[in-house]
Amino acid sequence: MSKLYWIETWGCQMNEHDSEKMAGTLLGLGYDQATRLQDADIILLNTCAIREKAEERVYSTLSQLEHLKKARPETIIGVTGCVAQMSGEQVRERMPFVDLVIGPRASSRLPDILGKLKDHRGIVDTTLYQDSIIRGQDAIRRAPGKVKAFVTIMEGCNKTCSYCIVPTTRGREDSRPLEDILKEVESLVEQGYREIEFLGQNVNAYRDPKTHDGLDILLYRAGEFAALDRIRFTTSHPLHLSTKIIEAMSRVKAACNYLHLPVQSGSDRILRLMRRGYTARKFRDKVAEIREAIPEIALSTDVIVGFPGESEEDYQATLDLLEELRFSQLFSFVYSKRPGTSAATMMDEDEDKTKVSRLMALQAAQREIQADIHRTMLGRTVEVLIEGPSRKDPREVAGRMPQNIMVNFPGEGLRPGDLARVLLTDATPVSFRGRLIRGPLERRIPARSRNARSAFGA
Ligand code: SAH
Ligand code: SF4
Ligand code: F3S
């Protein structure tokens, strides 16, 4: 009987995808996926360190695993991802039963590390390998049943935002050769994937290591795969959103009318303290430029409230910016102090209560904005890429518009990966209900000639 693995994942898309890579590696080593955590021979916690709560969750999960480890000492327990990188040896100081601590850029070394583990336990590898972007990409076990595939194009972040742990946990920026990326895209298209999401902590800073071609060129080239319906990329930094990239987005048919563009604050004073490198004016100008080029685009953003020293006035500036720019989605967080970051030494006197109530008010305002945006969209017919049964009502199907908004509708006979034209009939602040107008839509090129559905597990 083969050995079994279990991977628990927290954090962003990069972490989700790293788990897919580690799963691929483990399958290559002869492991199978466990259906229950308690059956696994190796348990990996792929962790996120972005806020204190995310970090705490890791330790509370580890405390629960201690019992399992006592009952079955041969089970390998590993901590990977950003907490592993941030805390290294300290993870084992707090939880001595942990066998492995592996940083995100050392995870391609998993086979060697597991080999060494036979002799001794307690291996910590937090090397920020430069070649992590190249190694370990052939064996990826993508989560089954998805129409979208993640593809890493760059790793790391050279920015120095004062609140952020990511440059510490993911290291300096490294980009993958463009031709390598295209080969992976080609193979994914052949497997039947209709949507690709390019990933990088600072994705629009992508540069081919030799030719220096940027994300714009990659979009044009990936756009040449006729069977690829949709291309997304995340996360973009406003400073790297060049006119060339905007132009490529508007010209490449498969590039979705959607962009996640984190603003973080609407106050110039706070933006300066955050070291974001732009003013609110500059951000507004970028948004104006992209909306001029792509009128249908939906923009989403991230905001941090309660940054050290944030005044009522600063907060109001953020609220004003949200009211004015009207994002289609907002991811908002209360500031969380991260060890070793420069903001960690700033005076932070505001009470948590104030911060939480600011967050609540911000989210309430955003809900109104979204409800409003969605109301104006009713009556339109949109293209939906079916992802699967609707969560609310399994007799219906659910899919996304290019703008990344979910649409639920009765779509008998439609399957994951199908495209449909759907009339938007009802709206909530987070999704739509619709009526099927036409679908599945004919495509010029079938995804692949043989076995076209197996990528979706159907
Ligand atoms: N590379 C992306 C962000 C990655 S982290 C960018 O530059 O925008 C995702 C989001 O988490 C950030 O946009 C920010 O809003 C939030 N975040 C990061 N550090 C945080 C902290 N210390 N406290 C609260 N939120 C934080
Ligand atoms: Fe963090 Fe800033 Fe880099 Fe984004 S750009 S990952 S917020 S340091
Ligand atoms: Fe979290 Fe690391 Fe992603 S800190 S958000 S998992 S890059």
PDB file of N, CA, C and O in Angstrom, residues 286-347:
ATOM      1  N   LYS A 286      -4.181  56.488 -12.643  1.00  0.00           N
ATOM      2  CA  LYS A 286      -4.024  55.142 -13.212  1.00  0.00           C
ATOM      3  C   LYS A 286      -5.390  54.528 -13.513  1.00  0.00           C
ATOM      4  O   LYS A 286      -5.624  53.942 -14.568  1.00  0.00           O
ATOM      5  N   VAL A 287      -6.285  54.677 -12.544  1.00  0.00           N
ATOM      6  CA  VAL A 287      -7.631  54.120 -12.711  1.00  0.00           C
ATOM      7  C   VAL A 287      -8.324  54.797 -13.901  1.00  0.00           C
ATOM      8  O   VAL A 287      -8.961  54.137 -14.724  1.00  0.00           O
ATOM      9  N   ALA A 288      -8.145  56.103 -14.010  1.00  0.00           N
ATOM     10  CA  ALA A 288      -8.758  56.828 -15.132  1.00  0.00           C
ATOM     11  C   ALA A 288      -8.199  56.309 -16.456  1.00  0.00           C
ATOM     12  O   ALA A 288      -8.941  56.075 -17.415  1.00  0.00           O
ATOM     13  N   GLU A 289      -6.884  56.084 -16.470  1.00  0.00           N
ATOM     14  CA  GLU A 289      -6.247  55.612 -17.706  1.00  0.00           C
ATOM     15  C   GLU A 289      -6.792  54.243 -18.115  1.00  0.00           C
ATOM     16  O   GLU A 289      -7.145  54.027 -19.276  1.00  0.00           O
ATOM     17  N   ILE A 290      -6.905  53.348 -17.146  1.00  0.00           N
ATOM     18  CA  ILE A 290      -7.349  52.001 -17.510  1.00  0.00           C
ATOM     19  C   ILE A 290      -8.837  51.983 -17.880  1.00  0.00           C
ATOM     20  O   ILE A 290      -9.252  51.287 -18.795  1.00  0.00           O
ATOM     21  N   ARG A 291      -9.619  52.838 -17.219  1.00  0.00           N
ATOM     22  CA  ARG A 291     -11.051  52.867 -17.557  1.00  0.00           C
ATOM     23  C   ARG A 291     -11.296  53.513 -18.913  1.00  0.00           C
ATOM     24  O   ARG A 291     -12.251  53.188 -19.607  1.00  0.00           O
ATOM     25  N   GLU A 292     -10.432  54.430 -19.266  1.00  0.00           N
ATOM     26  CA  GLU A 292     -10.518  55.053 -20.586  1.00  0.00           C
ATOM     27  C   GLU A 292     -10.225  54.012 -21.670  1.00  0.00           C
ATOM     28  O   GLU A 292     -10.918  53.914 -22.676  1.00  0.00           O
ATOM     29  N   ALA A 293      -9.187  53.184 -21.399  1.00  0.00           N
ATOM     30  CA  ALA A 293      -8.779  52.186 -22.395  1.00  0.00           C
ATOM     31  C   ALA A 293      -9.744  51.003 -22.446  1.00  0.00           C
ATOM     32  O   ALA A 293      -9.978  50.425 -23.501  1.00  0.00           O
ATOM     33  N   ILE A 294     -10.279  50.624 -21.273  1.00  0.00           N
ATOM     34  CA  ILE A 294     -11.154  49.444 -21.201  1.00  0.00           C
ATOM     35  C   ILE A 294     -12.405  49.824 -20.390  1.00  0.00           C
ATOM     36  O   ILE A 294     -12.480  49.568 -19.187  1.00  0.00           O
ATOM     37  N   PRO A 295     -13.387  50.438 -21.036  1.00  0.00           N
ATOM     38  CA  PRO A 295     -14.537  50.970 -20.289  1.00  0.00           C
ATOM     39  C   PRO A 295     -15.286  49.917 -19.470  1.00  0.00           C
ATOM     40  O   PRO A 295     -15.842  50.230 -18.414  1.00  0.00           O
ATOM     41  N   GLU A 296     -15.265  48.666 -19.918  1.00  0.00           N
ATOM     42  CA  GLU A 296     -16.040  47.617 -19.230  1.00  0.00           C
ATOM     43  C   GLU A 296     -15.303  47.015 -18.041  1.00  0.00           C
ATOM     44  O   GLU A 296     -15.806  46.090 -17.401  1.00  0.00           O
ATOM     45  N   ILE A 297     -14.114  47.489 -17.757  1.00  0.00           N
ATOM     46  CA  ILE A 297     -13.292  46.804 -16.756  1.00  0.00           C
ATOM     47  C   ILE A 297     -13.871  46.926 -15.338  1.00  0.00           C
ATOM     48  O   ILE A 297     -14.436  47.955 -14.978  1.00  0.00           O
ATOM     49  N   ALA A 298     -13.762  45.828 -14.606  1.00  0.00           N
ATOM     50  CA  ALA A 298     -14.111  45.863 -13.182  1.00  0.00           C
ATOM     51  C   ALA A 298     -12.807  45.861 -12.396  1.00  0.00           C
ATOM     52  O   ALA A 298     -11.910  45.078 -12.687  1.00  0.00           O
ATOM     53  N   LEU A 299     -12.716  46.741 -11.430  1.00  0.00           N
ATOM     54  CA  LEU A 299     -11.504  46.836 -10.617  1.00  0.00           C
ATOM     55  C   LEU A 299     -11.827  46.444  -9.186  1.00  0.00           C
ATOM     56  O   LEU A 299     -12.840  46.879  -8.636  1.00  0.00           O
ATOM     57  N   SER A 300     -10.951  45.641  -8.585  1.00  0.00           N
ATOM     58  CA  SER A 300     -11.105  45.354  -7.166  1.00  0.00           C
ATOM     59  C   SER A 300      -9.853  45.853  -6.450  1.00  0.00           C
ATOM     60  O   SER A 300      -8.842  46.150  -7.089  1.00  0.00           O
ATOM     61  N   THR A 301      -9.936  45.951  -5.135  1.00  0.00           N
ATOM     62  CA  THR A 301      -8.800  46.528  -4.420  1.00  0.00           C
ATOM     63  C   THR A 301      -8.662  45.971  -3.005  1.00  0.00           C
ATOM     64  O   THR A 301      -9.563  45.277  -2.517  1.00  0.00           O
ATOM     65  N   ASP A 302      -7.515  46.266  -2.382  1.00  0.00           N
ATOM     66  CA  ASP A 302      -7.266  45.938  -0.972  1.00  0.00           C
ATOM     67  C   ASP A 302      -7.085  47.233  -0.192  1.00  0.00           C
ATOM     68  O   ASP A 302      -6.463  48.171  -0.702  1.00  0.00           O
ATOM     69  N   VAL A 303      -7.583  47.234   1.032  1.00  0.00           N
ATOM     70  CA  VAL A 303      -7.408  48.391   1.907  1.00  0.00           C
ATOM     71  C   VAL A 303      -7.015  47.906   3.302  1.00  0.00           C
ATOM     72  O   VAL A 303      -7.523  46.898   3.788  1.00  0.00           O
ATOM     73  N   ILE A 304      -6.086  48.624   3.921  1.00  0.00           N
ATOM     74  CA  ILE A 304      -5.751  48.362   5.330  1.00  0.00           C
ATOM     75  C   ILE A 304      -6.284  49.527   6.155  1.00  0.00           C
ATOM     76  O   ILE A 304      -5.984  50.684   5.849  1.00  0.00           O
ATOM     77  N   VAL A 305      -7.087  49.230   7.164  1.00  0.00           N
ATOM     78  CA  VAL A 305      -7.523  50.302   8.074  1.00  0.00           C
ATOM     79  C   VAL A 305      -6.760  50.172   9.391  1.00  0.00           C
ATOM     80  O   VAL A 305      -6.300  49.088   9.758  1.00  0.00           O
ATOM     81  N   GLY A 306      -6.634  51.316  10.071  1.00  0.00           N
ATOM     82  CA  GLY A 306      -5.980  51.293  11.374  1.00  0.00           C
ATOM     83  C   GLY A 306      -4.477  51.171  11.299  1.00  0.00           C
ATOM     84  O   GLY A 306      -3.834  50.680  12.231  1.00  0.00           O
ATOM     85  N   PHE A 307      -3.901  51.636  10.196  1.00  0.00           N
ATOM     86  CA  PHE A 307      -2.439  51.699  10.131  1.00  0.00           C
ATOM     87  C   PHE A 307      -1.974  52.630  11.251  1.00  0.00           C
ATOM     88  O   PHE A 307      -2.673  53.586  11.592  1.00  0.00           O
ATOM     89  N   PRO A 308      -0.800  52.374  11.858  1.00  0.00           N
ATOM     90  CA  PRO A 308      -0.367  53.209  12.992  1.00  0.00           C
ATOM     91  C   PRO A 308      -0.488  54.703  12.704  1.00  0.00           C
ATOM     92  O   PRO A 308       0.050  55.190  11.706  1.00  0.00           O
ATOM     93  N   GLY A 309      -1.216  55.382  13.561  1.00  0.00           N
ATOM     94  CA  GLY A 309      -1.357  56.828  13.443  1.00  0.00           C
ATOM     95  C   GLY A 309      -2.452  57.266  12.485  1.00  0.00           C
ATOM     96  O   GLY A 309      -2.611  58.460  12.226  1.00  0.00           O
ATOM     97  N   GLU A 310      -3.248  56.332  11.969  1.00  0.00           N
ATOM     98  CA  GLU A 310      -4.327  56.718  11.051  1.00  0.00           C
ATOM     99  C   GLU A 310      -5.344  57.585  11.778  1.00  0.00           C
ATOM    100  O   GLU A 310      -5.918  57.167  12.794  1.00  0.00           O
ATOM    101  N   SER A 311      -5.574  58.793  11.290  1.00  0.00           N
ATOM    102  CA  SER A 311      -6.533  59.696  11.929  1.00  0.00           C
ATOM    103  C   SER A 311      -7.902  59.505  11.288  1.00  0.00           C
ATOM    104  O   SER A 311      -8.026  58.860  10.244  1.00  0.00           O
ATOM    105  N   GLU A 312      -8.901  60.118  11.902  1.00  0.00           N
ATOM    106  CA  GLU A 312     -10.245  60.086  11.344  1.00  0.00           C
ATOM    107  C   GLU A 312     -10.223  60.661   9.917  1.00  0.00           C
ATOM    108  O   GLU A 312     -10.888  60.158   9.023  1.00  0.00           O
ATOM    109  N   GLU A 313      -9.407  61.684   9.756  1.00  0.00           N
ATOM    110  CA  GLU A 313      -9.304  62.343   8.458  1.00  0.00           C
ATOM    111  C   GLU A 313      -8.688  61.415   7.398  1.00  0.00           C
ATOM    112  O   GLU A 313      -9.151  61.353   6.251  1.00  0.00           O
ATOM    113  N   ASP A 314      -7.649  60.701   7.801  1.00  0.00           N
ATOM    114  CA  ASP A 314      -7.018  59.741   6.875  1.00  0.00           C
ATOM    115  C   ASP A 314      -8.028  58.678   6.463  1.00  0.00           C
ATOM    116  O   ASP A 314      -8.129  58.296   5.295  1.00  0.00           O
ATOM    117  N   TYR A 315      -8.736  58.189   7.467  1.00  0.00           N
ATOM    118  CA  TYR A 315      -9.730  57.149   7.216  1.00  0.00           C
ATOM    119  C   TYR A 315     -10.803  57.658   6.261  1.00  0.00           C
ATOM    120  O   TYR A 315     -11.210  56.973   5.317  1.00  0.00           O
ATOM    121  N   GLN A 316     -11.242  58.902   6.503  1.00  0.00           N
ATOM    122  CA  GLN A 316     -12.268  59.517   5.648  1.00  0.00           C
ATOM    123  C   GLN A 316     -11.770  59.611   4.198  1.00  0.00           C
ATOM    124  O   GLN A 316     -12.534  59.402   3.253  1.00  0.00           O
ATOM    125  N   ALA A 317     -10.488  59.886   4.041  1.00  0.00           N
ATOM    126  CA  ALA A 317      -9.913  59.992   2.688  1.00  0.00           C
ATOM    127  C   ALA A 317     -10.019  58.646   1.966  1.00  0.00           C
ATOM    128  O   ALA A 317     -10.258  58.588   0.753  1.00  0.00           O
ATOM    129  N   THR A 318      -9.840  57.553   2.720  1.00  0.00           N
ATOM    130  CA  THR A 318      -9.977  56.221   2.120  1.00  0.00           C
ATOM    131  C   THR A 318     -11.426  55.974   1.700  1.00  0.00           C
ATOM    132  O   THR A 318     -11.710  55.503   0.595  1.00  0.00           O
ATOM    133  N   LEU A 319     -12.322  56.315   2.614  1.00  0.00           N
ATOM    134  CA  LEU A 319     -13.749  56.148   2.330  1.00  0.00           C
ATOM    135  C   LEU A 319     -14.141  56.955   1.083  1.00  0.00           C
ATOM    136  O   LEU A 319     -14.858  56.459   0.199  1.00  0.00           O
ATOM    137  N   ASP A 320     -13.666  58.187   1.015  1.00  0.00           N
ATOM    138  CA  ASP A 320     -13.970  59.054  -0.136  1.00  0.00           C
ATOM    139  C   ASP A 320     -13.455  58.438  -1.438  1.00  0.00           C
ATOM    140  O   ASP A 320     -14.140  58.462  -2.463  1.00  0.00           O
ATOM    141  N   LEU A 321     -12.246  57.884  -1.352  1.00  0.00           N
ATOM    142  CA  LEU A 321     -11.661  57.284  -2.549  1.00  0.00           C
ATOM    143  C   LEU A 321     -12.495  56.090  -3.022  1.00  0.00           C
ATOM    144  O   LEU A 321     -12.736  55.913  -4.216  1.00  0.00           O
ATOM    145  N   LEU A 322     -12.967  55.288  -2.065  1.00  0.00           N
ATOM    146  CA  LEU A 322     -13.796  54.132  -2.435  1.00  0.00           C
ATOM    147  C   LEU A 322     -15.111  54.584  -3.060  1.00  0.00           C
ATOM    148  O   LEU A 322     -15.574  54.011  -4.050  1.00  0.00           O
ATOM    149  N   GLU A 323     -15.711  55.628  -2.470  1.00  0.00           N
ATOM    150  CA  GLU A 323     -16.980  56.155  -3.002  1.00  0.00           C
ATOM    151  C   GLU A 323     -16.778  56.670  -4.425  1.00  0.00           C
ATOM    152  O   GLU A 323     -17.643  56.517  -5.281  1.00  0.00           O
ATOM    153  N   GLU A 324     -15.632  57.275  -4.638  1.00  0.00           N
ATOM    154  CA  GLU A 324     -15.386  57.892  -5.937  1.00  0.00           C
ATOM    155  C   GLU A 324     -15.025  56.848  -7.005  1.00  0.00           C
ATOM    156  O   GLU A 324     -15.559  56.867  -8.107  1.00  0.00           O
ATOM    157  N   LEU A 325     -14.151  55.918  -6.660  1.00  0.00           N
ATOM    158  CA  LEU A 325     -13.653  54.992  -7.690  1.00  0.00           C
ATOM    159  C   LEU A 325     -14.552  53.775  -7.882  1.00  0.00           C
ATOM    160  O   LEU A 325     -14.485  53.112  -8.892  1.00  0.00           O
ATOM    161  N   ARG A 326     -15.389  53.485  -6.915  1.00  0.00           N
ATOM    162  CA  ARG A 326     -16.400  52.442  -7.045  1.00  0.00           C
ATOM    163  C   ARG A 326     -15.825  51.108  -7.546  1.00  0.00           C
ATOM    164  O   ARG A 326     -16.036  50.699  -8.688  1.00  0.00           O
ATOM    165  N   PHE A 327     -15.113  50.443  -6.659  1.00  0.00           N
ATOM    166  CA  PHE A 327     -14.531  49.138  -6.983  1.00  0.00           C
ATOM    167  C   PHE A 327     -15.620  48.072  -6.983  1.00  0.00           C
ATOM    168  O   PHE A 327     -16.589  48.160  -6.235  1.00  0.00           O
ATOM    169  N   SER A 328     -15.372  47.036  -7.791  1.00  0.00           N
ATOM    170  CA  SER A 328     -16.364  45.963  -7.873  1.00  0.00           C
ATOM    171  C   SER A 328     -16.239  45.014  -6.676  1.00  0.00           C
ATOM    172  O   SER A 328     -17.157  44.253  -6.379  1.00  0.00           O
ATOM    173  N   GLN A 329     -15.101  45.051  -6.013  1.00  0.00           N
ATOM    174  CA  GLN A 329     -14.875  44.195  -4.847  1.00  0.00           C
ATOM    175  C   GLN A 329     -13.815  44.837  -3.977  1.00  0.00           C
ATOM    176  O   GLN A 329     -12.889  45.472  -4.499  1.00  0.00           O
ATOM    177  N   LEU A 330     -13.940  44.622  -2.676  1.00  0.00           N
ATOM    178  CA  LEU A 330     -12.969  45.198  -1.742  1.00  0.00           C
ATOM    179  C   LEU A 330     -12.525  44.125  -0.768  1.00  0.00           C
ATOM    180  O   LEU A 330     -13.354  43.422  -0.182  1.00  0.00           O
ATOM    181  N   PHE A 331     -11.226  43.990  -0.604  1.00  0.00           N
ATOM    182  CA  PHE A 331     -10.689  43.112   0.434  1.00  0.00           C
ATOM    183  C   PHE A 331     -10.078  44.034   1.475  1.00  0.00           C
ATOM    184  O   PHE A 331      -9.105  44.725   1.179  1.00  0.00           O
ATOM    185  N   SER A 332     -10.700  44.094   2.658  1.00  0.00           N
ATOM    186  CA  SER A 332     -10.225  45.072   3.631  1.00  0.00           C
ATOM    187  C   SER A 332      -9.838  44.392   4.934  1.00  0.00           C
ATOM    188  O   SER A 332     -10.442  43.394   5.330  1.00  0.00           O
ATOM    189  N   PHE A 333      -8.799  44.920   5.556  1.00  0.00           N
ATOM    190  CA  PHE A 333      -8.220  44.280   6.731  1.00  0.00           C
ATOM    191  C   PHE A 333      -7.865  45.321   7.767  1.00  0.00           C
ATOM    192  O   PHE A 333      -7.501  46.443   7.429  1.00  0.00           O
ATOM    193  N   VAL A 334      -7.936  44.908   9.036  1.00  0.00           N
ATOM    194  CA  VAL A 334      -7.386  45.751  10.089  1.00  0.00           C
ATOM    195  C   VAL A 334      -5.877  45.520  10.094  1.00  0.00           C
ATOM    196  O   VAL A 334      -5.413  44.380   9.975  1.00  0.00           O
ATOM    197  N   TYR A 335      -5.138  46.601  10.220  1.00  0.00           N
ATOM    198  CA  TYR A 335      -3.682  46.505  10.260  1.00  0.00           C
ATOM    199  C   TYR A 335      -3.234  45.523  11.333  1.00  0.00           C
ATOM    200  O   TYR A 335      -3.746  45.526  12.446  1.00  0.00           O
ATOM    201  N   SER A 336      -2.278  44.697  10.989  1.00  0.00           N
ATOM    202  CA  SER A 336      -1.733  43.738  11.934  1.00  0.00           C
ATOM    203  C   SER A 336      -0.207  43.879  11.942  1.00  0.00           C
ATOM    204  O   SER A 336       0.434  43.896  10.887  1.00  0.00           O
ATOM    205  N   LYS A 337       0.333  44.034  13.143  1.00  0.00           N
ATOM    206  CA  LYS A 337       1.772  44.264  13.291  1.00  0.00           C
ATOM    207  C   LYS A 337       2.545  42.992  12.949  1.00  0.00           C
ATOM    208  O   LYS A 337       2.264  41.936  13.509  1.00  0.00           O
ATOM    209  N   ARG A 338       3.501  43.081  12.047  1.00  0.00           N
ATOM    210  CA  ARG A 338       4.293  41.912  11.656  1.00  0.00           C
ATOM    211  C   ARG A 338       5.731  42.073  12.123  1.00  0.00           C
ATOM    212  O   ARG A 338       6.360  43.105  11.856  1.00  0.00           O
ATOM    213  N   PRO A 339       6.260  41.072  12.810  1.00  0.00           N
ATOM    214  CA  PRO A 339       7.606  41.184  13.373  1.00  0.00           C
ATOM    215  C   PRO A 339       8.654  41.467  12.287  1.00  0.00           C
ATOM    216  O   PRO A 339       8.614  40.872  11.209  1.00  0.00           O
ATOM    217  N   GLY A 340       9.524  42.406  12.585  1.00  0.00           N
ATOM    218  CA  GLY A 340      10.623  42.683  11.655  1.00  0.00           C
ATOM    219  C   GLY A 340      10.299  43.694  10.571  1.00  0.00           C
ATOM    220  O   GLY A 340      11.190  44.145   9.863  1.00  0.00           O
ATOM    221  N   THR A 341       9.018  44.059  10.422  1.00  0.00           N
ATOM    222  CA  THR A 341       8.693  45.065   9.404  1.00  0.00           C
ATOM    223  C   THR A 341       8.938  46.455   9.991  1.00  0.00           C
ATOM    224  O   THR A 341       8.940  46.617  11.220  1.00  0.00           O
ATOM    225  N   SER A 342       9.117  47.449   9.127  1.00  0.00           N
ATOM    226  CA  SER A 342       9.460  48.767   9.671  1.00  0.00           C
ATOM    227  C   SER A 342       8.272  49.415  10.383  1.00  0.00           C
ATOM    228  O   SER A 342       8.464  50.188  11.317  1.00  0.00           O
ATOM    229  N   ALA A 343       7.048  49.064   9.979  1.00  0.00           N
ATOM    230  CA  ALA A 343       5.889  49.662  10.665  1.00  0.00           C
ATOM    231  C   ALA A 343       5.734  49.124  12.086  1.00  0.00           C
ATOM    232  O   ALA A 343       5.076  49.746  12.932  1.00  0.00           O
ATOM    233  N   ALA A 344       6.367  47.978  12.359  1.00  0.00           N
ATOM    234  CA  ALA A 344       6.221  47.373  13.688  1.00  0.00           C
ATOM    235  C   ALA A 344       6.775  48.271  14.791  1.00  0.00           C
ATOM    236  O   ALA A 344       6.391  48.150  15.956  1.00  0.00           O
ATOM    237  N   THR A 345       7.679  49.184  14.427  1.00  0.00           N
ATOM    238  CA  THR A 345       8.258  50.074  15.442  1.00  0.00           C
ATOM    239  C   THR A 345       7.490  51.397  15.539  1.00  0.00           C
ATOM    240  O   THR A 345       7.830  52.249  16.344  1.00  0.00           O
ATOM    241  N   MET A 346       6.490  51.587  14.697  1.00  0.00           N
ATOM    242  CA  MET A 346       5.740  52.854  14.740  1.00  0.00           C
ATOM    243  C   MET A 346       4.784  52.873  15.917  1.00  0.00           C
ATOM    244  O   MET A 346       4.268  51.833  16.310  1.00  0.00           O
ATOM    245  N   MET A 347       4.568  54.056  16.444  1.00  0.00           N
ATOM    246  CA  MET A 347       3.607  54.225  17.544  1.00  0.00           C
ATOM    247  C   MET A 347       2.207  53.865  17.053  1.00  0.00           C
ATOM    248  O   MET A 347       1.771  54.353  16.028  1.00  0.00           O
TER     249      MET A 347
END
